[in-house]
Short mmCIF file of C-alpha atoms in Angstrom, two decimals:
data_model
loop_
_atom_site.label_atom_id
_atom_site.label_comp_id
_atom_site.label_asym_id
_atom_site.label_seq_id
_atom_site.Cartn_x
_atom_site.Cartn_y
_atom_site.Cartn_z
CA MET I 1 -2.37 -13.71 2.52
CA THR I 2 -2.37 -14.61 6.21
CA HIS I 3 -3.03 -12.37 9.16
CA SER I 4 0.65 -12.43 10.21
CA THR I 5 1.61 -11.24 6.70
CA ILE I 6 -0.98 -8.47 6.57
CA LYS I 7 -0.20 -6.97 9.99
CA PRO I 8 3.32 -5.53 9.19
CA PHE I 9 2.07 -4.06 5.88
CA THR I 10 -0.85 -2.51 7.68
CA ARG I 11 1.42 -0.88 10.27
CA LEU I 12 3.79 0.50 7.62
CA TYR I 13 0.88 1.68 5.48
CA ILE I 14 -0.68 3.53 8.43
CA ILE I 15 2.63 5.21 9.27
CA ALA I 16 3.17 6.29 5.64
CA LEU I 17 -0.35 7.64 5.28
CA SER I 18 0.01 9.49 8.59
CA LEU I 19 3.19 11.17 7.36
CA VAL I 20 1.60 12.17 4.06
CA ALA I 21 -1.51 13.43 5.85
CA GLY I 22 0.63 15.44 8.30
CA LEU I 23 2.65 17.01 5.49
CA THR I 24 -0.53 17.80 3.57
CA LEU I 25 -2.17 19.41 6.58
CA THR I 26 0.97 21.41 7.29
CA GLY I 27 1.05 22.68 3.72
CA GLN I 28 -2.62 23.57 3.90
CA TRP I 29 -2.07 25.41 7.17
CA LEU I 30 0.79 27.42 5.65
CA ILE I 31 -1.28 28.22 2.56
CA GLN I 32 -4.27 29.33 4.60
CA ARG I 33 -2.04 31.42 6.82
CA GLN I 34 -0.44 33.06 3.80
CA ILE I 35 -3.85 33.71 2.26
CA GLN I 36 -4.96 35.40 5.48
CA ASP I 37 -1.73 37.43 5.58
CA GLN I 38 -2.18 38.51 1.99
CA LEU I 39 -5.78 39.42 2.70
CA ASN I 40 -4.64 41.52 5.68
CA ASP I 41 -1.90 43.09 3.57
CA SER I 42 -4.45 44.00 0.90
CA TRP I 43 -6.61 45.65 3.54
CA VAL I 44 -3.56 47.49 4.90
CA VAL I 45 -2.74 48.76 1.41
CA ASN I 46 -6.36 49.77 1.00
CA PHE I 47 -6.26 51.65 4.30
CA ALA I 48 -3.04 53.38 3.23
CA GLY I 49 -4.66 54.38 -0.05
CA ARG I 50 -7.59 55.79 1.88
CA GLN I 51 -5.11 57.77 4.00
CA ARG I 52 -3.64 59.37 0.87
CA PHE I 53 -7.08 60.18 -0.52
CA GLN I 54 -8.37 61.55 2.78
CA SER I 55 -5.28 63.73 3.28
CA GLN I 56 -5.88 65.21 -0.17
CA GLN I 57 -9.55 65.69 0.74
CA ILE I 58 -8.53 67.55 3.90
CA SER I 59 -6.22 69.86 1.92
CA LYS I 60 -8.89 70.49 -0.71
CA ASP I 61 -11.56 71.32 1.90
CA ALA I 62 -9.13 73.63 3.73
CA LEU I 63 -8.36 75.56 0.53
CA LEU I 64 -12.05 75.80 -0.39
CA LEU I 65 -12.94 77.07 3.10
CA ILE I 66 -10.58 80.05 2.82
CA ASN I 67 -11.42 80.82 -0.82
CA PRO I 68 -13.86 83.79 -0.94
CA ALA I 69 -15.28 82.49 -4.23
CA TYR I 70 -16.73 79.44 -2.45
CA ARG I 71 -18.01 81.27 0.62
CA SER I 72 -21.60 80.14 -0.05
CA GLY I 73 -20.57 76.47 0.21
CA ARG I 74 -18.50 76.89 3.38
CA VAL I 75 -21.05 74.95 5.51
CA ALA I 76 -20.93 71.92 3.21
CA PHE I 77 -17.13 71.96 3.06
CA LEU I 78 -16.90 72.31 6.84
CA THR I 79 -19.29 69.34 7.32
CA GLU I 80 -17.22 67.25 4.94
CA LEU I 81 -14.01 68.19 6.78
CA ARG I 82 -15.56 67.19 10.11
CA GLN I 83 -16.38 63.76 8.66
CA VAL I 84 -13.10 63.13 6.85
CA LEU I 85 -10.72 64.24 9.60
CA PRO I 86 -11.80 61.66 12.29
CA ALA I 87 -11.71 58.84 9.71
CA TRP I 88 -8.22 59.94 8.59
CA GLU I 89 -7.01 59.94 12.20
CA GLN I 90 -8.62 56.53 12.94
CA TYR I 91 -7.04 54.87 9.88
CA HIS I 92 -3.64 56.36 10.76
CA THR I 93 -3.85 54.98 14.32
CA GLN I 94 -4.93 51.53 13.11
CA LEU I 95 -2.15 51.37 10.52
CA ARG I 96 0.51 52.48 12.99
CA THR I 97 -0.51 50.06 15.76
CA GLY I 98 -1.54 47.20 13.45
CA GLN I 99 -4.90 46.88 15.24
CA LEU I 100 -7.45 46.89 12.37
CA THR I 101 -10.51 47.22 14.60
CA ASP I 102 -12.85 47.71 11.64
CA LEU I 103 -11.84 44.27 10.31
CA HIS I 104 -11.44 42.64 13.75
CA THR I 105 -7.89 41.55 12.93
CA THR I 106 -4.28 42.41 13.84
CA VAL I 107 -1.34 43.04 11.48
CA GLN I 108 2.25 42.72 12.69
CA ASN I 109 4.20 45.65 11.26
CA SER I 110 7.82 45.13 10.47
CA PRO I 111 10.49 47.27 12.27
CA ILE I 112 11.05 49.19 9.00
CA ILE I 113 7.37 50.14 8.78
CA GLU I 114 7.28 51.09 12.44
CA ASP I 115 10.29 53.36 11.88
CA MET I 116 8.61 54.88 8.81
CA PHE I 117 5.46 55.59 10.83
CA ASN I 118 7.61 57.25 13.54
CA ARG I 119 9.13 59.54 10.90
CA LEU I 120 5.63 60.21 9.51
CA GLU I 121 4.22 61.16 12.89
CA PRO I 122 5.44 64.85 12.89
CA THR I 123 3.98 65.39 9.43
CA PHE I 124 0.70 63.78 10.55
CA LEU I 125 0.52 66.06 13.60
CA ALA I 126 1.45 69.11 11.47
CA ILE I 127 -1.67 68.47 9.35
CA ARG I 128 -3.93 67.25 12.15
CA GLN I 129 -3.54 70.19 14.55
CA PRO I 130 -4.22 73.00 11.99
CA ALA I 131 -7.17 71.03 10.65
CA HIS I 132 -8.76 70.91 14.10
CA GLN I 133 -7.98 74.62 14.58
CA LEU I 134 -9.66 75.39 11.26
CA ILE I 135 -12.79 73.50 12.32
CA ASP I 136 -12.82 75.23 15.71
CA ILE I 137 -12.36 78.75 14.37
CA LEU I 138 -14.99 78.28 11.66
CA SER I 139 -17.40 76.86 14.22
CA ASN I 140 -16.99 80.04 16.33
CA PRO I 141 -19.71 82.64 15.77
CA VAL I 142 -16.99 85.31 15.36
CA GLU I 143 -15.97 85.46 11.70
CA PRO I 144 -12.15 84.99 11.35
CA THR I 145 -10.09 87.23 9.15
CA PRO I 146 -8.65 85.95 5.86
CA ALA I 147 -5.15 86.31 7.30
CA GLN I 148 -6.00 84.04 10.22
CA LEU I 149 -7.45 81.44 7.90
CA GLU I 150 -4.43 81.68 5.58
CA ARG I 151 -2.06 81.19 8.51
CA ILE I 152 -3.92 78.06 9.67
CA VAL I 153 -4.32 76.46 6.23
CA GLN I 154 -0.76 77.07 5.03
CA PRO I 155 0.83 74.23 7.14
CA ILE I 156 -1.83 71.80 5.97
CA VAL I 157 -1.15 72.46 2.31
CA ALA I 158 2.59 72.63 2.83
CA ARG I 159 2.86 69.27 4.64
CA ASN I 160 0.33 67.42 2.45
CA MET I 161 2.82 66.55 -0.30
CA SER I 162 5.33 65.25 2.27
CA PHE I 163 2.59 63.12 3.85
CA LEU I 164 1.68 61.65 0.47
CA GLN I 165 5.29 60.78 -0.33
CA GLN I 166 5.85 59.12 3.02
CA MET I 167 2.56 57.15 2.68
CA ASP I 168 3.70 56.01 -0.78
CA ALA I 169 6.92 54.77 0.78
CA ILE I 170 4.98 52.93 3.50
CA VAL I 171 2.70 51.28 0.88
CA GLY I 172 5.77 50.20 -1.07
CA GLN I 173 7.28 48.70 2.07
CA TYR I 174 4.01 46.83 2.76
CA GLN I 175 4.23 45.35 -0.74
CA ARG I 176 7.87 44.35 -0.28
CA ASP I 177 7.01 42.67 3.04
CA ALA I 178 4.15 40.80 1.39
CA ARG I 179 6.47 39.54 -1.39
CA ALA I 180 8.95 38.43 1.25
CA LYS I 181 6.24 36.44 3.00
CA VAL I 182 5.30 34.79 -0.29
CA GLU I 183 8.93 33.85 -0.91
CA ARG I 184 9.24 32.34 2.56
CA LEU I 185 6.04 30.36 1.98
CA ARG I 186 7.33 29.20 -1.39
CA GLY I 187 10.51 27.93 0.22
CA ALA I 188 8.57 26.14 2.95
CA GLU I 189 6.33 24.53 0.33
CA ARG I 190 9.37 23.33 -1.61
CA VAL I 191 10.77 21.73 1.52
CA LEU I 192 7.40 20.09 2.25
CA LEU I 193 7.18 18.87 -1.36
CA ALA I 194 10.62 17.33 -1.17
CA ILE I 195 9.80 15.61 2.12
CA THR I 196 6.47 14.37 0.68
CA LEU I 197 8.16 12.94 -2.42
CA PHE I 198 10.77 11.26 -0.25
CA VAL I 199 8.05 9.71 1.93
CA LEU I 200 6.16 8.51 -1.16
CA LEU I 201 9.36 6.96 -2.52
CA LEU I 202 9.89 5.13 0.76
CA GLU I 203 6.28 3.94 0.64
CA ALA I 204 6.76 2.62 -2.88
CA ILE I 205 9.92 0.73 -1.87
CA LEU I 206 8.99 -0.51 1.59
CA VAL I 207 5.20 -0.82 1.40
CA PHE I 208 3.68 -0.88 -2.05
CA ASN I 209 6.15 -3.11 -3.84
CA PRO I 210 5.98 -5.94 -1.24
CA ALA I 211 2.24 -5.45 -1.02
CA VAL I 212 1.86 -5.73 -4.80
CA GLN I 213 3.84 -8.97 -4.84
CA THR I 214 1.76 -10.39 -2.03
CA LEU I 215 -1.45 -9.24 -3.69
CA ARG I 216 -0.40 -10.83 -7.00
CA ARG I 217 0.00 -14.18 -5.30
CA ALA I 218 -3.31 -13.68 -3.49
CA LEU I 219 -5.04 -12.81 -6.80
CA GLU I 220 -3.70 -15.98 -8.39
CA ASP I 221 -5.11 -17.99 -5.51
CA LEU I 222 -8.40 -16.11 -5.80
CA THR I 223 -8.54 -16.81 -9.54
CA VAL I 224 -8.22 -20.53 -8.92
CA SER I 225 -10.83 -20.32 -6.17
CA GLU I 226 -13.14 -18.28 -8.42
CA ARG I 227 -12.87 -20.88 -11.17
CA ARG I 228 -13.84 -23.58 -8.71
CA ALA I 229 -16.63 -21.40 -7.34
CA VAL I 230 -17.98 -20.87 -10.87
CA GLU I 231 -18.09 -24.60 -11.43
CA VAL I 232 -19.88 -25.16 -8.12
CA SER I 233 -22.21 -22.23 -8.87
CA GLU I 234 -23.11 -23.72 -12.25
CA GLN I 235 -23.96 -27.01 -10.59
CA LEU I 236 -26.02 -25.20 -7.96
CA ARG I 237 -27.77 -23.17 -10.68
CA THR I 238 -28.71 -26.31 -12.54
CA ALA I 239 -30.04 -27.88 -9.35
CA ASN I 240 -31.84 -24.66 -8.43
CA GLU I 241 -33.45 -24.44 -11.87
CA SER I 242 -34.65 -28.01 -11.56
CA LEU I 243 -35.96 -27.26 -8.08
CA ARG I 244 -37.66 -24.08 -9.34
CA GLN I 245 -39.38 -25.96 -12.15
CA THR I 246 -40.53 -28.57 -9.67
CA GLN I 247 -41.77 -25.83 -7.32
CA ILE I 248 -43.64 -24.08 -10.15
CA GLN I 249 -45.26 -27.34 -11.15
CA LEU I 250 -46.17 -28.06 -7.53
CA ILE I 251 -47.64 -24.56 -7.10
CA HIS I 252 -49.58 -24.94 -10.34
CA GLU I 253 -50.96 -28.30 -9.30
CA THR I 254 -51.78 -26.94 -5.85
CA ALA I 255 -53.56 -23.96 -7.39
CA LEU I 256 -55.50 -26.25 -9.73
CA ARG I 257 -56.46 -28.48 -6.83
CA HIS I 258 -57.49 -25.48 -4.75
CA GLN I 259 -59.47 -24.03 -7.66
CA GLN I 260 -61.10 -27.40 -8.21
CA GLN I 261 -62.04 -27.53 -4.54
CA LEU I 262 -63.45 -24.01 -4.75
CA ASN I 263 -65.39 -24.89 -7.88
CA GLU I 264 -66.74 -28.04 -6.26
CA GLN I 265 -67.65 -26.09 -3.15
CA ARG I 266 -69.31 -23.41 -5.26
CA ILE I 267 -71.20 -26.04 -7.25
CA ARG I 268 -72.37 -27.70 -4.05
CA LEU I 269 -73.36 -24.36 -2.59
CA ALA I 270 -75.11 -23.36 -5.82
CA SER I 271 -76.91 -26.67 -5.86
CA LEU I 272 -77.89 -26.15 -2.23
CA VAL I 273 -79.17 -22.65 -2.94
CA GLN I 274 -80.98 -23.86 -6.05
CA GLY I 275 -82.50 -26.70 -4.05
CA GLN I 276 -83.59 -24.23 -1.40
CA ASP I 277 -85.17 -22.01 -4.07
CA GLU I 278 -86.91 -25.00 -5.66
CA GLU I 279 -88.12 -26.11 -2.24
CA ARG I 280 -89.38 -22.57 -1.57
CA LYS I 281 -91.16 -22.63 -4.90
CA ARG I 282 -92.71 -26.02 -4.15
CA LEU I 283 -93.78 -24.96 -0.66
CA SER I 284 -95.20 -21.73 -2.06
CA ARG I 285 -97.17 -23.68 -4.65
CA GLU I 286 -98.39 -26.19 -2.08
CA LEU I 287 -99.46 -23.44 0.29
CA HIS I 288 -101.20 -21.51 -2.47
CA ASP I 289 -102.75 -24.39 -4.40
CA GLY I 290 -103.46 -26.60 -1.38
CA ILE I 291 -104.07 -24.86 1.91
CA GLY I 292 -104.84 -21.54 0.24
CA GLN I 293 -107.58 -23.04 -1.96
CA MET I 294 -109.07 -24.97 0.94
CA LEU I 295 -109.13 -21.87 3.14
CA THR I 296 -110.71 -19.92 0.32
CA GLY I 297 -113.34 -22.66 0.00
CA LEU I 298 -114.03 -22.48 3.73
CA LYS I 299 -114.44 -18.71 3.46
CA LEU I 300 -116.88 -19.06 0.58
CA LEU I 301 -118.85 -21.74 2.46
CA SER I 302 -119.04 -19.57 5.55
CA GLU I 303 -120.33 -16.67 3.49
CA ASN I 304 -123.04 -18.88 1.91
CA ILE I 305 -124.50 -19.97 5.24
CA ARG I 306 -128.01 -18.44 5.29
CA SER I 307 -129.11 -19.61 8.72
CA ALA I 308 -126.45 -17.71 10.62
CA ASP I 309 -129.03 -15.09 11.58
CA ASN I 310 -130.99 -17.77 13.52
CA LEU I 311 -128.05 -18.40 15.83
CA THR I 312 -127.89 -16.97 19.28
CA GLU I 313 -126.02 -13.73 19.80
CA ARG I 314 -123.11 -15.58 21.33
CA ASP I 315 -122.96 -18.07 18.43
CA GLN I 316 -123.15 -15.20 15.95
CA THR I 317 -120.15 -13.57 17.66
CA ILE I 318 -118.23 -16.86 17.49
CA PHE I 319 -119.24 -17.25 13.81
CA ALA I 320 -118.05 -13.71 13.02
CA ASN I 321 -114.75 -14.36 14.80
CA LEU I 322 -114.43 -17.58 12.79
CA LYS I 323 -114.85 -15.73 9.48
CA SER I 324 -112.39 -13.04 10.60
CA LEU I 325 -109.90 -15.74 11.59
CA LEU I 326 -110.37 -17.40 8.19
CA VAL I 327 -109.64 -14.08 6.42
CA ARG I 328 -106.49 -13.47 8.50
CA THR I 329 -105.37 -17.07 7.93
CA ILE I 330 -105.86 -16.69 4.16
CA GLN I 331 -103.92 -13.40 4.18
CA GLU I 332 -101.10 -14.88 6.24
CA THR I 333 -100.98 -17.91 3.91
CA ARG I 334 -100.72 -15.50 0.98
CA ASN I 335 -97.88 -13.62 2.67
CA VAL I 336 -95.98 -16.81 3.51
CA SER I 337 -96.44 -18.15 -0.02
CA ASN I 338 -95.39 -14.84 -1.53
CA ASN I 339 -92.30 -14.62 0.69
CA LEU I 340 -91.25 -18.11 -0.19
CA MET I 341 -91.39 -17.45 -3.95
CA PRO I 342 -93.44 -14.53 -5.31
CA PRO I 343 -95.11 -15.47 -8.63
CA VAL I 344 -94.54 -11.92 -9.91
CA LEU I 345 -90.77 -12.63 -9.95
CA SER I 346 -91.06 -15.36 -12.60
CA ASP I 347 -93.90 -13.67 -14.49
CA PHE I 348 -92.89 -10.02 -14.63
CA GLY I 349 -89.27 -9.94 -13.58
CA LEU I 350 -87.01 -8.48 -10.90
CA VAL I 351 -88.20 -4.86 -10.95
CA ALA I 352 -91.85 -5.85 -10.52
CA ALA I 353 -90.94 -8.22 -7.67
CA LEU I 354 -88.88 -5.51 -5.95
CA ARG I 355 -91.75 -3.03 -6.32
CA GLN I 356 -94.17 -5.54 -4.79
CA LEU I 357 -91.69 -6.17 -1.95
CA THR I 358 -91.20 -2.47 -1.16
CA GLU I 359 -94.89 -1.63 -1.34
CA GLN I 360 -95.84 -4.58 0.86
CA GLN I 361 -93.20 -3.76 3.46
CA ALA I 362 -94.18 -0.08 3.39
CA ARG I 363 -97.82 -1.03 4.11
CA GLU I 364 -96.86 -3.34 6.97
CA SER I 365 -94.37 -0.92 8.64
CA ASP I 366 -93.99 2.76 9.45
CA GLN I 367 -90.94 3.26 7.23
CA VAL I 368 -90.87 5.06 3.90
CA ILE I 369 -89.66 2.43 1.43
CA SER I 370 -89.12 3.40 -2.21
CA LEU I 371 -87.81 1.77 -5.38
CA HIS I 372 -85.94 3.62 -8.13
CA SER I 373 -85.22 1.81 -11.39
CA ALA I 374 -85.46 2.41 -15.14
CA LEU I 375 -85.32 -1.30 -15.96
CA GLU I 376 -89.07 -2.05 -15.88
CA LYS I 377 -89.17 -4.10 -19.09
CA ARG I 378 -85.78 -5.75 -18.86
CA ARG I 379 -85.34 -9.36 -17.80
CA PHE I 380 -82.29 -11.16 -16.54
CA GLY I 381 -81.47 -14.79 -15.97
CA GLN I 382 -83.55 -16.64 -13.39
CA PRO I 383 -80.57 -17.20 -10.99
CA VAL I 384 -79.73 -13.50 -11.15
CA GLU I 385 -83.31 -12.38 -10.52
CA ILE I 386 -83.86 -14.83 -7.66
CA GLY I 387 -80.45 -14.07 -6.08
CA LEU I 388 -80.86 -10.27 -6.21
CA TYR I 389 -84.44 -10.52 -4.95
CA ARG I 390 -83.33 -12.59 -1.95
CA ILE I 391 -80.52 -10.15 -1.20
CA ALA I 392 -82.89 -7.18 -1.40
CA GLN I 393 -85.46 -9.01 0.74
CA GLU I 394 -82.85 -9.76 3.43
CA ALA I 395 -81.44 -6.21 3.40
CA VAL I 396 -84.89 -4.57 3.64
CA HIS I 397 -85.93 -6.88 6.48
CA ASN I 398 -82.68 -6.10 8.37
CA ALA I 399 -83.21 -2.36 7.93
CA ILE I 400 -86.79 -2.62 9.23
CA LYS I 401 -86.08 -4.90 12.18
CA HIS I 402 -82.64 -3.80 13.40
CA ALA I 403 -81.62 -0.40 11.93
CA GLY I 404 -84.51 1.72 13.20
CA ALA I 405 -84.50 3.52 9.83
CA GLU I 406 -87.11 6.07 8.83
CA SER I 407 -86.57 5.63 5.10
CA ILE I 408 -85.23 2.82 2.94
CA GLN I 409 -84.27 3.26 -0.70
CA VAL I 410 -83.81 0.43 -3.20
CA ASP I 411 -82.05 1.22 -6.52
CA LEU I 412 -81.54 -1.10 -9.48
CA SER I 413 -79.48 0.23 -12.39
CA ILE I 414 -76.89 -0.62 -15.02
CA ARG I 415 -73.52 1.16 -14.73
CA GLN I 416 -70.49 0.40 -16.88
CA GLN I 417 -71.75 -3.00 -17.99
CA GLN I 418 -72.56 -3.88 -14.38
CA LEU I 419 -75.99 -4.64 -12.93
CA VAL I 420 -75.97 -2.75 -9.62
CA LEU I 421 -78.43 -3.29 -6.76
CA ARG I 422 -78.22 -0.73 -3.94
CA ILE I 423 -80.19 -0.78 -0.67
CA ALA I 424 -79.62 2.26 1.56
CA ASP I 425 -81.19 3.27 4.86
CA ASP I 426 -80.75 6.11 7.36
CA GLY I 427 -80.73 3.89 10.43
CA CYS I 428 -78.29 3.42 13.29
CA GLY I 429 -75.66 1.64 11.17
CA LEU I 430 -73.58 -1.40 12.01
CA PRO I 431 -70.72 -1.70 14.53
CA PRO I 432 -67.23 -2.03 13.04
CA ASP I 433 -66.74 -5.58 14.33
CA VAL I 434 -69.74 -6.73 12.30
CA ILE I 435 -68.59 -4.91 9.14
CA ASN I 436 -64.94 -5.98 9.35
CA GLY I 437 -65.64 -9.44 10.75
CA PRO I 438 -65.02 -12.54 8.64
CA THR I 439 -68.71 -13.34 8.18
CA GLY I 440 -70.89 -11.09 10.35
CA SER I 441 -74.45 -12.19 11.00
CA GLN I 442 -76.11 -15.07 9.19
CA GLY I 443 -78.06 -12.66 6.99
CA LEU I 444 -74.89 -10.85 5.87
CA HIS I 445 -73.23 -14.20 5.27
CA ASN I 446 -76.13 -15.33 3.06
CA MET I 447 -76.01 -12.09 1.05
CA ARG I 448 -72.25 -12.40 0.53
CA GLU I 449 -72.52 -16.01 -0.57
CA ARG I 450 -75.37 -15.30 -3.00
CA ALA I 451 -73.39 -12.44 -4.57
CA LYS I 452 -70.33 -14.68 -4.84
CA LEU I 453 -72.33 -17.46 -6.48
CA LEU I 454 -73.58 -14.99 -9.07
CA GLY I 455 -69.99 -13.96 -9.81
CA GLY I 456 -70.53 -10.49 -8.39
CA ARG I 457 -69.12 -8.18 -5.76
CA PHE I 458 -70.70 -7.50 -2.37
CA ARG I 459 -69.97 -4.25 -0.51
CA LEU I 460 -71.23 -3.17 2.88
CA LEU I 461 -70.76 0.49 3.84
CA SER I 462 -71.92 1.63 7.25
CA LYS I 463 -71.08 4.08 10.01
CA PRO I 464 -72.66 4.43 13.44
CA ASP I 465 -75.74 6.72 13.30
CA ARG I 466 -75.16 7.39 9.59
CA GLY I 467 -77.03 4.53 7.98
CA THR I 468 -76.04 1.46 5.98
CA ARG I 469 -75.56 0.81 2.27
CA VAL I 470 -75.55 -2.65 0.70
CA ILE I 471 -74.21 -2.64 -2.88
CA ILE I 472 -74.10 -5.67 -5.17
CA SER I 473 -72.44 -5.41 -8.58
CA LEU I 474 -72.91 -8.22 -11.10
CA PRO I 475 -71.40 -8.52 -14.58
CA LEU I 476 -74.18 -7.90 -17.10
CA VAL I 477 -75.02 -11.17 -18.87
CA ALA I 478 -77.39 -11.83 -21.77
CA GLU I 479 -80.90 -10.71 -20.89
CA VAL I 480 -84.04 -12.81 -21.33
CA ALA I 481 -85.64 -11.66 -24.60
CA GLU I 482 -89.23 -11.80 -23.47
CA ARG I 483 -91.28 -12.55 -20.40
CA PRO I 484 -92.19 -16.27 -20.10
CA LYS I 485 -95.83 -17.07 -20.48
CA ALA I 486 -97.84 -17.67 -17.33
CA THR I 487 -98.52 -21.33 -16.53
CA HIS I 488 -101.84 -22.79 -15.56
CA ARG I 489 -100.68 -22.72 -11.97
CA ASP I 490 -99.98 -19.00 -12.23
CA ASN I 491 -103.42 -18.38 -13.72
CA VAL I 492 -104.96 -20.28 -10.85
CA ASN I 493 -102.87 -18.26 -8.41
CA TYR I 494 -104.00 -14.92 -9.68
CA SER I 495 -107.59 -15.94 -10.06
CA THR I 496 -107.52 -17.27 -6.53
CA GLU I 497 -105.85 -14.10 -5.25
CA THR I 498 -108.71 -12.17 -6.76
CA HIS I 499 -111.14 -14.10 -4.60
CA LEU I 500 -108.86 -13.60 -1.62
#
């Protein structure tokens, strides 16, 4: 279907729809107008019914006011008459003029109804004037005579029946006018229905039938095109499936290669860390067994010199300084050897090594450093113990040197099959760029890498002036059943440390 073919159908279709829409809107407008007219007519009938009731109420109150038997209730009847009479007058005026002010609407009375209201007017005035006179005379302090009251009330009662009959005639005329309006609306709707059906018939002949024929041909062309598109789509699906399988295989191979690279990098890093730990252990042993023993020997030799008292005072001072320097050198050698690889870590486990670390740092600094753990007799694999000890050592040193903390707390516990090491301080905290940075300082980088090598999770929580928390969670692996026996080197170490 070409553009030149579609354009005439579009124009005809728009014209037809516009006609149908116009007829529909016209019908709706007529219906809404009739509904409003009927609503107004119902209110008019209601007002007329109120007029009948209120006229009867006026007659009743007038009779009760002149009846000596109801003299005690005269005040109540007079009050009721004062309320009913203005409402009766207001409704009469609104009905006669068609201005329903209470409903904020206007009703157009027919000439017949206007004539009926003109004939009703004398009767209305014949009731209205005596009613006002009755109110005025009863409101006067001078008590009227029964004859005066009888003379005033008689026209009200006499004209009441005539007023009711004329109001009934007016209500009937209102109903006949309303039925006439409905009949006129029904005729207009029939005309609109006929025009609408005629327009729809023209649409079917001039618009829809040619459009259906054109659409049928277009659908046939679309069916052929769809069949061809299905064939092409099947070919594309086959090619896409082959491409997807190739992509999945490529992603899998890439992931395997990446994982292999990560594993190789982790193995190299683990080997590097293990080599560093072995080198630390060797250096610690060399310092302790070599330099430490020689320094201890020098100290013993200096203490066994008997002729030191024969030296001059200056030489004795130099000799005393020499012995003091030897003691400090031995102590420093001990500290360096212990920091490189504390023997208590391999002999008694992680908790004992952490306790030695915290106590030593507490003695050498002004901070309060404490260890909390219920794992005194439990042992873990050597890589786990060495890795967690190094992390704790780095974290405690950072808190002492950089955080300005007053207290440092080290916790080691098991929670939900996880070995958890927690180092918390109340120092100045870390800036956000260090926490959120890719690596942070070298110390933080080393702690992260050690936790990663152990297959654990490293978390750093810190806020300015609110302290820092380092939390390492490791999956709980099989524990070492018993503490390894001390080697000859360890026995020498502890015996030597006793002399130191």
